[in-house]
């Protein structure tokens, strides 16, 4: 796919905004890359479909209240990362392509094509040299449009990014955003002195492969990305199997995460004594006490992790695996999250905890649930997106759970695995009789 850049602009807030530095919490500092997101829109017949002028005007307006986004990264006198609120602006790129849009929707197999739809950020000039938000509007020859967004992770997490994009869309339609940003990150300061009360397994080094015979390729060409749809009926079947033998009613995420973990471990052919770590993000906004104010502008994603032997996942009941996740999630309350912030405070070099391909590649797994985000509310005045998804899925062992574009209750499981394992994963994912058979077998023991 050839993408031609037609022009680029620095967009600044429409009026004077507060100057100064915004303190960053330990969570904000932990991850510093741009989070890429892709929104696809089909033409609605309007002559001004995705007019760049209208988008930029709305962006100018919304940056007044979300003013840290128009700033730059910097360091305070102690060398700690901070955001300089200096209104230097965000990058807005206009592009076009002779390709058609439909083949790209929900297709992450060609990551190089996806990356062309989000502006490339040049980090070589130092942390103060690049915009914290980059946007690209790419028009396809068929009339469709992709809105590619890259938001610097120190600004916030996925929930904050969706809040900003939907607020921008509201502004473009002439509406007032429902929730104003709350700009005070000191609510997530570590305690003085830091008090670590729990073993934070989420920050332990991930297990490595025990046997060189089981070593897996680091060549990206050996990976494939596939998207699998789970209908409402299939999800209800999973829930029924999970809750049939337990007094506890488990959430849909716990059930699906357990199922995916078991299926991927089996598809990988892990030996029984191989340790495997499942990691997933937990939004701390409502788990903290008191809860953070609505619209909190910052990163509030904590990690939750569960470690098991692959053999245990193979032999235990489906409910047993769900219970592992349930117990770990249940302990994540205000005290646990404050302990996590204090743990990070005591780490001398937070970059040592940076998450990347090494944290979720085989034998491990990362599941990122976006199914509760209002990702399809980004209507800029020309209709809702026909598809929205992440731009960084091509990393082995990474899984996204996305909602259906049609709001029919189904879910999409976007998975990156070694090519040789994907067919097996697909087989196990849809093989609900396998769960049923194992439950009956265990009940007879």
CSV table of C-alpha atoms in Angstrom, one decimal:
chain,number,residue,atom,x,y,z
A,1,UNK,CA,0.0,0.0,0.0
A,2,UNK,CA,1.4,3.3,-1.1
A,3,UNK,CA,0.5,6.3,1.1
A,4,UNK,CA,1.2,9.8,-0.1
A,5,UNK,CA,1.5,12.6,2.4
A,6,UNK,CA,-0.3,15.7,1.1
A,7,UNK,CA,0.6,18.0,4.0
A,8,UNK,CA,1.2,18.3,7.7
A,9,UNK,CA,0.3,21.0,10.3
A,10,UNK,CA,1.1,21.7,13.9
A,11,UNK,CA,-2.2,22.3,15.6
A,12,UNK,CA,-2.2,24.4,18.8
A,13,UNK,CA,-4.9,25.3,21.3
A,14,UNK,CA,-7.4,27.8,20.2
A,15,UNK,CA,-6.7,30.1,23.1
A,16,UNK,CA,-4.2,30.7,25.9
A,17,UNK,CA,-3.8,27.7,28.2
A,18,UNK,CA,-2.1,27.2,31.6
A,19,UNK,CA,1.7,27.1,31.5
A,20,UNK,CA,3.9,25.1,33.7
A,21,UNK,CA,4.9,21.5,34.4
A,22,UNK,CA,2.6,18.5,35.0
A,23,UNK,CA,3.9,16.0,37.5
A,24,UNK,CA,4.0,12.4,36.3
A,25,UNK,CA,3.1,9.4,38.5
A,26,UNK,CA,5.1,6.2,38.5
A,27,UNK,CA,2.5,4.7,36.2
A,28,UNK,CA,2.9,7.6,33.7
A,29,UNK,CA,6.7,7.1,33.7
A,30,UNK,CA,6.5,3.3,33.2
A,31,UNK,CA,5.7,3.4,29.5
A,32,UNK,CA,6.7,6.2,27.2
A,33,UNK,CA,5.9,5.1,23.6
A,34,UNK,CA,3.0,6.4,21.5
A,35,UNK,CA,-0.1,4.2,21.6
A,36,UNK,CA,-1.3,3.7,18.0
A,37,UNK,CA,-5.0,3.4,17.3
A,38,UNK,CA,-6.9,3.1,14.0
A,39,UNK,CA,-10.5,4.2,13.2
A,40,UNK,CA,-12.0,3.3,9.8
A,41,UNK,CA,-15.0,5.3,8.4
A,42,UNK,CA,-17.1,4.6,5.3
A,43,UNK,CA,-18.3,7.6,3.2
A,44,UNK,CA,-21.8,8.9,4.0
A,45,UNK,CA,-22.3,10.9,0.8
A,46,UNK,CA,-21.5,14.3,2.2
A,47,UNK,CA,-19.3,16.5,0.0
A,48,UNK,CA,-17.3,17.6,3.1
A,49,UNK,CA,-16.7,14.0,4.3
A,50,UNK,CA,-13.8,14.2,6.9
A,51,UNK,CA,-13.0,17.7,5.9
A,52,UNK,CA,-9.5,18.4,7.4
A,53,UNK,CA,-10.4,22.0,8.2
A,54,UNK,CA,-13.3,21.0,10.3
A,55,UNK,CA,-11.3,18.4,12.1
A,56,UNK,CA,-8.4,20.8,12.8
A,57,UNK,CA,-10.8,23.5,14.1
A,58,UNK,CA,-12.3,21.1,16.5
A,59,UNK,CA,-8.9,19.9,17.6
A,60,UNK,CA,-7.8,23.4,18.3
A,61,UNK,CA,-10.9,23.8,20.6
A,62,UNK,CA,-10.6,20.6,22.5
A,63,UNK,CA,-6.9,21.2,23.2
A,64,UNK,CA,-7.9,24.1,25.3
A,65,UNK,CA,-9.3,21.8,28.0
A,66,UNK,CA,-6.9,18.9,27.3
A,67,UNK,CA,-4.0,21.3,27.2
A,68,UNK,CA,-1.2,18.9,28.4
A,69,UNK,CA,-1.6,17.0,25.2
A,70,UNK,CA,-0.3,20.0,23.3
A,71,UNK,CA,2.8,20.1,25.5
A,72,UNK,CA,6.2,18.2,25.4
A,73,UNK,CA,8.0,15.8,27.7
A,74,UNK,CA,10.8,17.1,29.8
A,75,UNK,CA,12.7,16.5,33.1
A,76,UNK,CA,12.4,18.3,36.4
A,77,UNK,CA,15.5,19.4,38.4
A,78,UNK,CA,15.8,15.9,39.9
A,79,UNK,CA,15.8,14.2,36.5
A,80,UNK,CA,12.2,12.9,36.8
A,81,UNK,CA,10.0,12.8,33.7
A,82,UNK,CA,7.3,15.5,33.5
A,83,UNK,CA,5.1,17.1,30.9
A,84,UNK,CA,5.9,20.7,30.0
A,85,UNK,CA,2.6,22.5,29.3
A,86,UNK,CA,3.9,24.9,26.7
A,87,UNK,CA,1.2,24.7,23.9
A,88,UNK,CA,3.7,23.7,21.2
A,89,UNK,CA,0.9,21.7,19.6
A,90,UNK,CA,0.2,18.4,18.0
A,91,UNK,CA,0.9,17.0,14.6
A,92,UNK,CA,-1.9,16.7,12.0
A,93,UNK,CA,-1.1,14.9,8.8
A,94,UNK,CA,-3.2,14.6,5.6
A,95,UNK,CA,-2.6,11.6,3.3
A,96,UNK,CA,-4.1,9.6,0.5
A,97,UNK,CA,-3.7,6.2,-1.0
A,98,UNK,CA,-4.8,4.5,-4.2
A,99,UNK,CA,-5.7,1.4,-2.2
A,100,UNK,CA,-9.2,0.5,-1.1
A,101,UNK,CA,-10.1,0.4,2.6
A,102,UNK,CA,-12.2,-2.8,3.1
A,103,UNK,CA,-9.4,-5.3,2.9
A,104,UNK,CA,-7.6,-3.6,5.7
A,105,UNK,CA,-10.5,-3.5,8.1
A,106,UNK,CA,-9.8,-6.0,11.0
A,107,UNK,CA,-6.8,-7.3,9.1
A,108,UNK,CA,-3.6,-6.9,11.1
A,109,UNK,CA,-1.5,-9.4,9.2
A,110,UNK,CA,0.3,-6.7,7.2
A,111,UNK,CA,1.7,-4.6,10.1
A,112,UNK,CA,3.8,-2.6,7.7
A,113,UNK,CA,0.6,-1.3,6.0
A,114,UNK,CA,-1.0,-0.5,9.3
A,115,UNK,CA,2.0,1.6,10.4
A,116,UNK,CA,1.7,3.7,7.3
A,117,UNK,CA,-1.7,5.0,8.6
A,118,UNK,CA,-0.2,6.5,11.8
A,119,UNK,CA,2.5,9.2,11.6
A,120,UNK,CA,5.9,7.9,12.4
A,121,UNK,CA,7.4,9.6,15.5
A,122,UNK,CA,11.1,10.5,15.3
A,123,UNK,CA,12.5,10.0,18.8
A,124,UNK,CA,16.1,10.7,17.9
A,125,UNK,CA,16.0,14.4,18.9
A,126,UNK,CA,15.4,13.7,22.5
A,127,UNK,CA,12.2,13.6,24.6
A,128,UNK,CA,11.3,17.3,24.2
A,129,UNK,CA,11.5,17.2,20.4
A,130,UNK,CA,8.3,15.3,19.4
A,131,UNK,CA,4.6,16.0,19.7
A,132,UNK,CA,2.7,13.9,22.3
A,133,UNK,CA,-0.2,13.5,19.9
A,134,UNK,CA,0.1,12.6,16.2
A,135,UNK,CA,-2.9,12.3,13.9
A,136,UNK,CA,-3.2,11.2,10.3
A,137,UNK,CA,-6.3,11.3,8.1
A,138,UNK,CA,-5.8,8.9,5.1
A,139,UNK,CA,-8.3,9.0,2.3
A,140,UNK,CA,-8.7,5.8,0.3
A,141,UNK,CA,-9.6,5.8,-3.4
A,142,UNK,CA,-12.9,4.1,-2.5
A,143,UNK,CA,-13.9,7.2,-0.5
A,144,UNK,CA,-13.2,5.6,2.9
A,145,UNK,CA,-11.1,7.3,5.6
A,146,UNK,CA,-8.7,6.0,8.2
A,147,UNK,CA,-8.1,8.2,11.2
A,148,UNK,CA,-4.7,7.0,12.7
A,149,UNK,CA,-3.9,8.3,16.2
A,150,UNK,CA,-0.7,8.0,18.2
A,151,UNK,CA,-1.0,9.2,21.8
A,152,UNK,CA,2.1,9.3,24.0
A,153,UNK,CA,1.6,6.8,26.8
A,154,UNK,CA,2.9,9.2,29.5
A,155,UNK,CA,-0.2,11.3,28.8
A,156,UNK,CA,-2.5,8.5,29.7
A,157,UNK,CA,-3.9,5.0,29.1
A,158,UNK,CA,-6.4,3.6,26.7
A,159,UNK,CA,-9.4,4.9,28.7
A,160,UNK,CA,-7.9,8.4,28.7
A,161,UNK,CA,-7.1,8.2,24.9
A,162,UNK,CA,-10.7,7.1,24.1
A,163,UNK,CA,-12.0,9.9,26.3
A,164,UNK,CA,-10.0,12.5,24.4
A,165,UNK,CA,-10.8,11.2,21.0
A,166,UNK,CA,-14.5,11.0,21.8
A,167,UNK,CA,-14.4,14.6,23.2
A,168,UNK,CA,-12.7,15.7,20.0
A,169,UNK,CA,-15.5,14.0,18.0
A,170,UNK,CA,-18.2,15.7,20.2
A,171,UNK,CA,-16.6,19.1,19.5
A,172,UNK,CA,-16.5,18.4,15.8
A,173,UNK,CA,-20.2,17.7,15.8
A,174,UNK,CA,-20.9,21.0,17.7
A,175,UNK,CA,-21.6,19.2,21.0
A,176,UNK,CA,-20.1,19.8,24.4
A,177,UNK,CA,-18.0,16.8,25.7
A,178,UNK,CA,-19.8,14.9,28.5
A,179,UNK,CA,-16.9,14.8,30.9
A,180,UNK,CA,-14.2,17.5,31.3
A,181,UNK,CA,-10.6,16.3,31.9
A,182,UNK,CA,-9.3,16.3,35.5
A,183,UNK,CA,-5.7,17.5,35.5
A,184,UNK,CA,-4.1,16.7,38.8
A,185,UNK,CA,-1.9,13.6,39.0
A,186,UNK,CA,-0.7,14.0,42.6
A,187,UNK,CA,-3.6,11.7,43.6
A,188,UNK,CA,-1.3,8.9,42.5
A,189,UNK,CA,1.8,9.9,44.5
A,190,UNK,CA,3.5,7.1,46.4
A,191,UNK,CA,3.3,7.2,50.1
A,192,UNK,CA,6.1,8.6,52.2
A,193,UNK,CA,7.8,6.4,53.2
A,194,UNK,CA,6.9,3.9,50.5
A,195,UNK,CA,5.1,0.9,52.1
A,196,UNK,CA,5.1,-2.3,50.0
A,197,UNK,CA,2.7,-4.8,51.6
A,198,UNK,CA,2.3,-7.4,48.8
A,199,UNK,CA,4.4,-9.5,46.6
A,200,UNK,CA,3.9,-7.8,43.2
A,201,UNK,CA,4.2,-10.8,40.9
A,202,UNK,CA,3.1,-8.6,38.0
A,203,UNK,CA,6.6,-7.0,38.1
A,204,UNK,CA,8.6,-10.3,38.5
A,205,UNK,CA,10.6,-11.3,35.4
A,206,UNK,CA,8.5,-13.4,33.1
A,207,UNK,CA,9.2,-17.2,32.9
A,208,UNK,CA,11.5,-18.3,30.1
A,209,UNK,CA,11.4,-21.5,28.1
A,210,UNK,CA,12.8,-24.3,30.1
A,211,UNK,CA,14.1,-26.4,27.2
A,212,UNK,CA,16.0,-25.3,24.1
A,213,UNK,CA,14.1,-27.9,22.2
A,214,UNK,CA,11.0,-25.8,22.9
A,215,UNK,CA,12.6,-22.5,21.9
A,216,UNK,CA,10.4,-20.4,19.7
A,217,UNK,CA,11.4,-18.1,16.9
A,218,UNK,CA,12.1,-14.4,17.4
A,219,UNK,CA,11.7,-13.7,13.7
A,220,UNK,CA,8.5,-11.6,13.2
A,221,UNK,CA,8.0,-13.3,9.8
A,222,UNK,CA,7.2,-16.5,11.7
A,223,UNK,CA,4.2,-14.8,13.4
A,224,UNK,CA,0.7,-14.3,12.2
A,225,UNK,CA,-2.2,-12.2,13.4
A,226,UNK,CA,-5.8,-13.6,13.2
A,227,UNK,CA,-9.1,-12.3,14.3
A,228,UNK,CA,-11.8,-14.6,15.7
A,229,UNK,CA,-15.4,-13.7,16.4
A,230,UNK,CA,-17.3,-15.1,19.4
A,231,UNK,CA,-21.0,-14.7,19.0
A,232,UNK,CA,-23.4,-14.0,21.9
A,233,UNK,CA,-24.5,-17.6,21.8
A,234,UNK,CA,-20.9,-18.8,22.0
A,235,UNK,CA,-20.1,-16.5,24.9
A,236,UNK,CA,-23.2,-17.6,26.7
A,237,UNK,CA,-22.2,-21.2,26.2
A,238,UNK,CA,-18.8,-20.4,27.8
A,239,UNK,CA,-20.5,-18.7,30.7
A,240,UNK,CA,-22.8,-21.6,31.3
A,241,UNK,CA,-19.9,-24.1,31.4
A,242,UNK,CA,-18.0,-21.8,33.7
A,243,UNK,CA,-20.8,-21.2,36.1
A,244,UNK,CA,-22.4,-24.6,36.1
A,245,UNK,CA,-20.2,-26.1,38.8
A,246,UNK,CA,-19.5,-23.0,40.9
A,247,UNK,CA,-21.5,-20.9,43.3
A,248,UNK,CA,-19.4,-17.9,42.2
A,249,UNK,CA,-20.7,-16.1,39.1
A,250,UNK,CA,-17.6,-15.2,37.2
A,251,UNK,CA,-17.3,-12.1,34.9
A,252,UNK,CA,-17.2,-12.5,31.1
A,253,UNK,CA,-13.6,-11.3,31.1
A,254,UNK,CA,-12.4,-13.9,33.7
A,255,UNK,CA,-14.1,-16.7,31.8
A,256,UNK,CA,-12.8,-15.6,28.4
A,257,UNK,CA,-9.2,-14.9,29.7
A,258,UNK,CA,-9.1,-18.4,31.2
A,259,UNK,CA,-10.3,-20.0,28.0
A,260,UNK,CA,-7.8,-18.1,25.9
A,261,UNK,CA,-4.9,-18.9,28.2
A,262,UNK,CA,-5.6,-22.6,28.2
A,263,UNK,CA,-6.1,-22.7,24.5
A,264,UNK,CA,-2.9,-20.9,23.7
A,265,UNK,CA,-0.8,-22.9,26.2
A,266,UNK,CA,-2.2,-26.1,24.5
A,267,UNK,CA,-1.6,-24.8,21.0
A,268,UNK,CA,2.0,-23.9,21.9
A,269,UNK,CA,2.6,-27.5,23.0
A,270,UNK,CA,4.2,-26.4,26.3
A,271,UNK,CA,5.6,-29.1,28.5
A,272,UNK,CA,3.8,-29.9,31.8
A,273,UNK,CA,6.5,-28.4,34.0
A,274,UNK,CA,6.8,-25.1,31.9
A,275,UNK,CA,5.8,-22.0,33.8
A,276,UNK,CA,3.5,-19.6,32.0
A,277,UNK,CA,2.5,-16.1,33.0
A,278,UNK,CA,-0.8,-14.4,32.1
A,279,UNK,CA,-0.8,-10.6,32.3
A,280,UNK,CA,-3.6,-8.2,31.8
A,281,UNK,CA,-4.3,-4.5,32.6
A,282,UNK,CA,-6.6,-3.5,35.5
A,283,UNK,CA,-8.1,0.0,35.5
A,284,UNK,CA,-7.5,1.4,39.0
A,285,UNK,CA,-10.0,4.3,38.6
A,286,UNK,CA,-12.8,2.7,40.5
A,287,UNK,CA,-10.7,0.3,42.6
A,288,UNK,CA,-8.9,3.2,44.4
A,289,UNK,CA,-10.5,4.6,47.5
A,290,UNK,CA,-11.8,7.2,47.0
A,291,UNK,CA,-12.2,6.6,43.3
A,292,UNK,CA,-10.4,9.0,41.0
A,293,UNK,CA,-12.5,11.8,39.6
A,294,UNK,CA,-14.2,11.2,36.2
A,295,UNK,CA,-12.0,12.4,33.4
A,296,UNK,CA,-8.7,11.9,35.2
A,297,UNK,CA,-6.0,12.7,32.6
A,298,UNK,CA,-3.2,10.2,33.2
A,299,UNK,CA,-2.4,6.6,33.3
A,300,UNK,CA,-4.2,4.5,35.8
A,301,UNK,CA,-3.6,1.1,34.4
A,302,UNK,CA,-2.1,-1.4,36.8
A,303,UNK,CA,-1.0,-4.9,35.9
A,304,UNK,CA,-2.4,-8.1,37.2
A,305,UNK,CA,-0.5,-11.4,36.6
A,306,UNK,CA,-1.2,-15.1,37.3
A,307,UNK,CA,1.5,-17.8,37.0
A,308,UNK,CA,0.8,-21.4,36.5
A,309,UNK,CA,2.5,-24.6,35.3
A,310,UNK,CA,1.2,-25.5,31.8
A,311,UNK,CA,0.5,-29.0,33.0
A,312,UNK,CA,-1.8,-27.6,35.7
A,313,UNK,CA,-3.8,-25.6,33.1
A,314,UNK,CA,-4.0,-28.8,31.1
A,315,UNK,CA,-5.2,-31.0,34.0
A,316,UNK,CA,-7.4,-28.7,36.1
A,317,UNK,CA,-11.0,-27.9,35.4
A,318,UNK,CA,-12.0,-24.9,33.4
A,319,UNK,CA,-13.5,-23.4,36.6
A,320,UNK,CA,-10.1,-24.0,38.3
A,321,UNK,CA,-8.3,-21.8,35.8
A,322,UNK,CA,-11.0,-19.1,36.1
A,323,UNK,CA,-10.7,-19.3,39.9
A,324,UNK,CA,-6.9,-18.5,39.6
A,325,UNK,CA,-7.7,-15.3,37.8
A,326,UNK,CA,-10.6,-14.5,40.1
A,327,UNK,CA,-8.5,-14.8,43.2
A,328,UNK,CA,-5.7,-12.6,41.8
A,329,UNK,CA,-8.2,-9.9,40.7
A,330,UNK,CA,-10.1,-10.0,43.9
A,331,UNK,CA,-7.1,-8.8,45.9
A,332,UNK,CA,-6.6,-5.8,43.8
A,333,UNK,CA,-8.1,-3.1,46.0
A,334,UNK,CA,-7.0,0.3,47.1
A,335,UNK,CA,-4.3,-1.1,49.5
A,336,UNK,CA,-2.9,-3.3,46.8
A,337,UNK,CA,-2.7,-0.5,44.3
A,338,UNK,CA,-1.1,1.9,46.8
A,339,UNK,CA,1.4,-0.9,47.5
A,340,UNK,CA,2.1,-1.2,43.8
A,341,UNK,CA,2.7,2.6,43.5
A,342,UNK,CA,5.1,2.3,46.5
A,343,UNK,CA,6.8,-0.7,44.9
A,344,UNK,CA,7.5,1.4,41.8
A,345,UNK,CA,8.8,4.3,43.9
A,346,UNK,CA,11.5,2.0,45.3
A,347,UNK,CA,12.7,0.8,41.9
A,348,UNK,CA,15.7,2.9,41.0
A,349,UNK,CA,15.3,2.5,37.3
A,350,UNK,CA,11.7,2.2,36.1
A,351,UNK,CA,12.9,1.5,32.6
A,352,UNK,CA,13.9,-1.9,33.8
A,353,UNK,CA,10.2,-2.7,34.2
A,354,UNK,CA,9.3,-1.6,30.7
A,355,UNK,CA,6.9,-4.0,29.0
A,356,UNK,CA,7.7,-5.2,25.6
A,357,UNK,CA,7.8,-8.3,23.4
A,358,UNK,CA,9.9,-10.1,26.0
A,359,UNK,CA,7.1,-9.9,28.6
A,360,UNK,CA,4.4,-11.8,26.7
A,361,UNK,CA,6.2,-13.9,24.1
A,362,UNK,CA,6.0,-17.7,24.5
A,363,UNK,CA,5.5,-19.2,27.1
A,364,UNK,CA,3.7,-16.1,28.4
A,365,UNK,CA,0.6,-14.2,27.3
A,366,UNK,CA,-0.8,-10.7,27.6
A,367,UNK,CA,-4.6,-10.1,27.1
A,368,UNK,CA,-5.8,-6.5,26.7
A,369,UNK,CA,-9.5,-6.1,27.0
A,370,UNK,CA,-10.9,-3.1,25.1
A,371,UNK,CA,-14.4,-4.5,24.9
A,372,UNK,CA,-15.8,-2.1,27.5
A,373,UNK,CA,-14.3,1.1,26.0
A,374,UNK,CA,-16.8,3.2,24.0
A,375,UNK,CA,-14.5,3.0,21.0
A,376,UNK,CA,-17.3,3.3,18.5
A,377,UNK,CA,-18.6,6.6,19.8
A,378,UNK,CA,-16.0,8.6,17.8
A,379,UNK,CA,-18.5,10.2,15.5
A,380,UNK,CA,-17.0,13.4,14.1
A,381,UNK,CA,-20.3,14.3,12.3
A,382,UNK,CA,-20.1,11.8,9.4
A,383,UNK,CA,-21.1,8.7,11.2
A,384,UNK,CA,-19.6,6.1,13.6
A,385,UNK,CA,-16.5,4.2,12.7
A,386,UNK,CA,-17.1,0.8,11.0
A,387,UNK,CA,-14.1,-0.6,12.7
A,388,UNK,CA,-11.6,0.5,15.4
A,389,UNK,CA,-8.5,-1.4,16.5
A,390,UNK,CA,-5.0,-1.2,17.9
A,391,UNK,CA,-2.0,-0.5,15.7
A,392,UNK,CA,0.5,-2.5,17.6
A,393,UNK,CA,-0.9,-6.1,17.7
A,394,UNK,CA,1.9,-7.8,15.8
A,395,UNK,CA,3.8,-9.1,18.9
A,396,UNK,CA,3.8,-12.8,19.6
A,397,UNK,CA,1.7,-13.6,22.7
A,398,UNK,CA,-0.4,-10.5,22.6
A,399,UNK,CA,-4.2,-10.7,22.5
A,400,UNK,CA,-6.8,-7.9,22.2
A,401,UNK,CA,-10.5,-8.4,23.1
A,402,UNK,CA,-12.6,-5.9,21.0
A,403,UNK,CA,-16.3,-5.1,21.0
A,404,UNK,CA,-18.4,-5.7,17.9
A,405,UNK,CA,-18.8,-2.6,15.6
A,406,UNK,CA,-22.5,-3.4,15.3
A,407,UNK,CA,-23.1,-3.5,19.1
A,408,UNK,CA,-24.6,-7.0,18.8
A,409,UNK,CA,-22.8,-8.3,22.0
A,410,UNK,CA,-20.3,-10.4,20.1
A,411,UNK,CA,-16.6,-10.0,20.8
A,412,UNK,CA,-13.5,-10.2,18.6
A,413,UNK,CA,-10.3,-11.9,19.8
A,414,UNK,CA,-7.3,-10.5,17.9
A,415,UNK,CA,-4.4,-12.8,18.5
A,416,UNK,CA,-0.7,-12.9,17.5
A,417,UNK,CA,1.0,-16.3,17.6
A,418,UNK,CA,3.5,-18.4,15.6
A,419,UNK,CA,2.0,-19.4,12.3
A,420,UNK,CA,2.3,-23.1,13.1
A,421,UNK,CA,0.2,-22.6,16.3
A,422,UNK,CA,-2.7,-20.5,15.0
A,423,UNK,CA,-4.8,-23.2,13.5
A,424,UNK,CA,-4.6,-25.2,16.7
A,425,UNK,CA,-5.5,-22.2,18.7
A,426,UNK,CA,-8.6,-21.6,16.5
A,427,UNK,CA,-9.6,-25.3,16.9
A,428,UNK,CA,-9.3,-25.1,20.7
A,429,UNK,CA,-11.0,-21.7,21.0
A,430,UNK,CA,-14.2,-22.9,19.4
A,431,UNK,CA,-14.1,-26.5,20.8
A,432,UNK,CA,-16.4,-26.1,23.7
A,433,UNK,CA,-17.0,-29.8,23.8
A,434,UNK,CA,-13.4,-30.2,24.8
A,435,UNK,CA,-14.2,-28.2,28.0
A,436,UNK,CA,-17.3,-30.3,28.6
A,437,UNK,CA,-15.3,-33.5,28.1
A,438,UNK,CA,-12.6,-32.4,30.5
A,439,UNK,CA,-15.2,-31.3,33.2
A,440,UNK,CA,-16.9,-34.7,33.0
A,441,UNK,CA,-13.6,-36.6,33.2
A,442,UNK,CA,-12.5,-34.6,36.3
A,443,UNK,CA,-15.9,-35.1,38.0
A,444,UNK,CA,-15.3,-38.9,37.8
A,445,UNK,CA,-11.9,-38.8,39.5
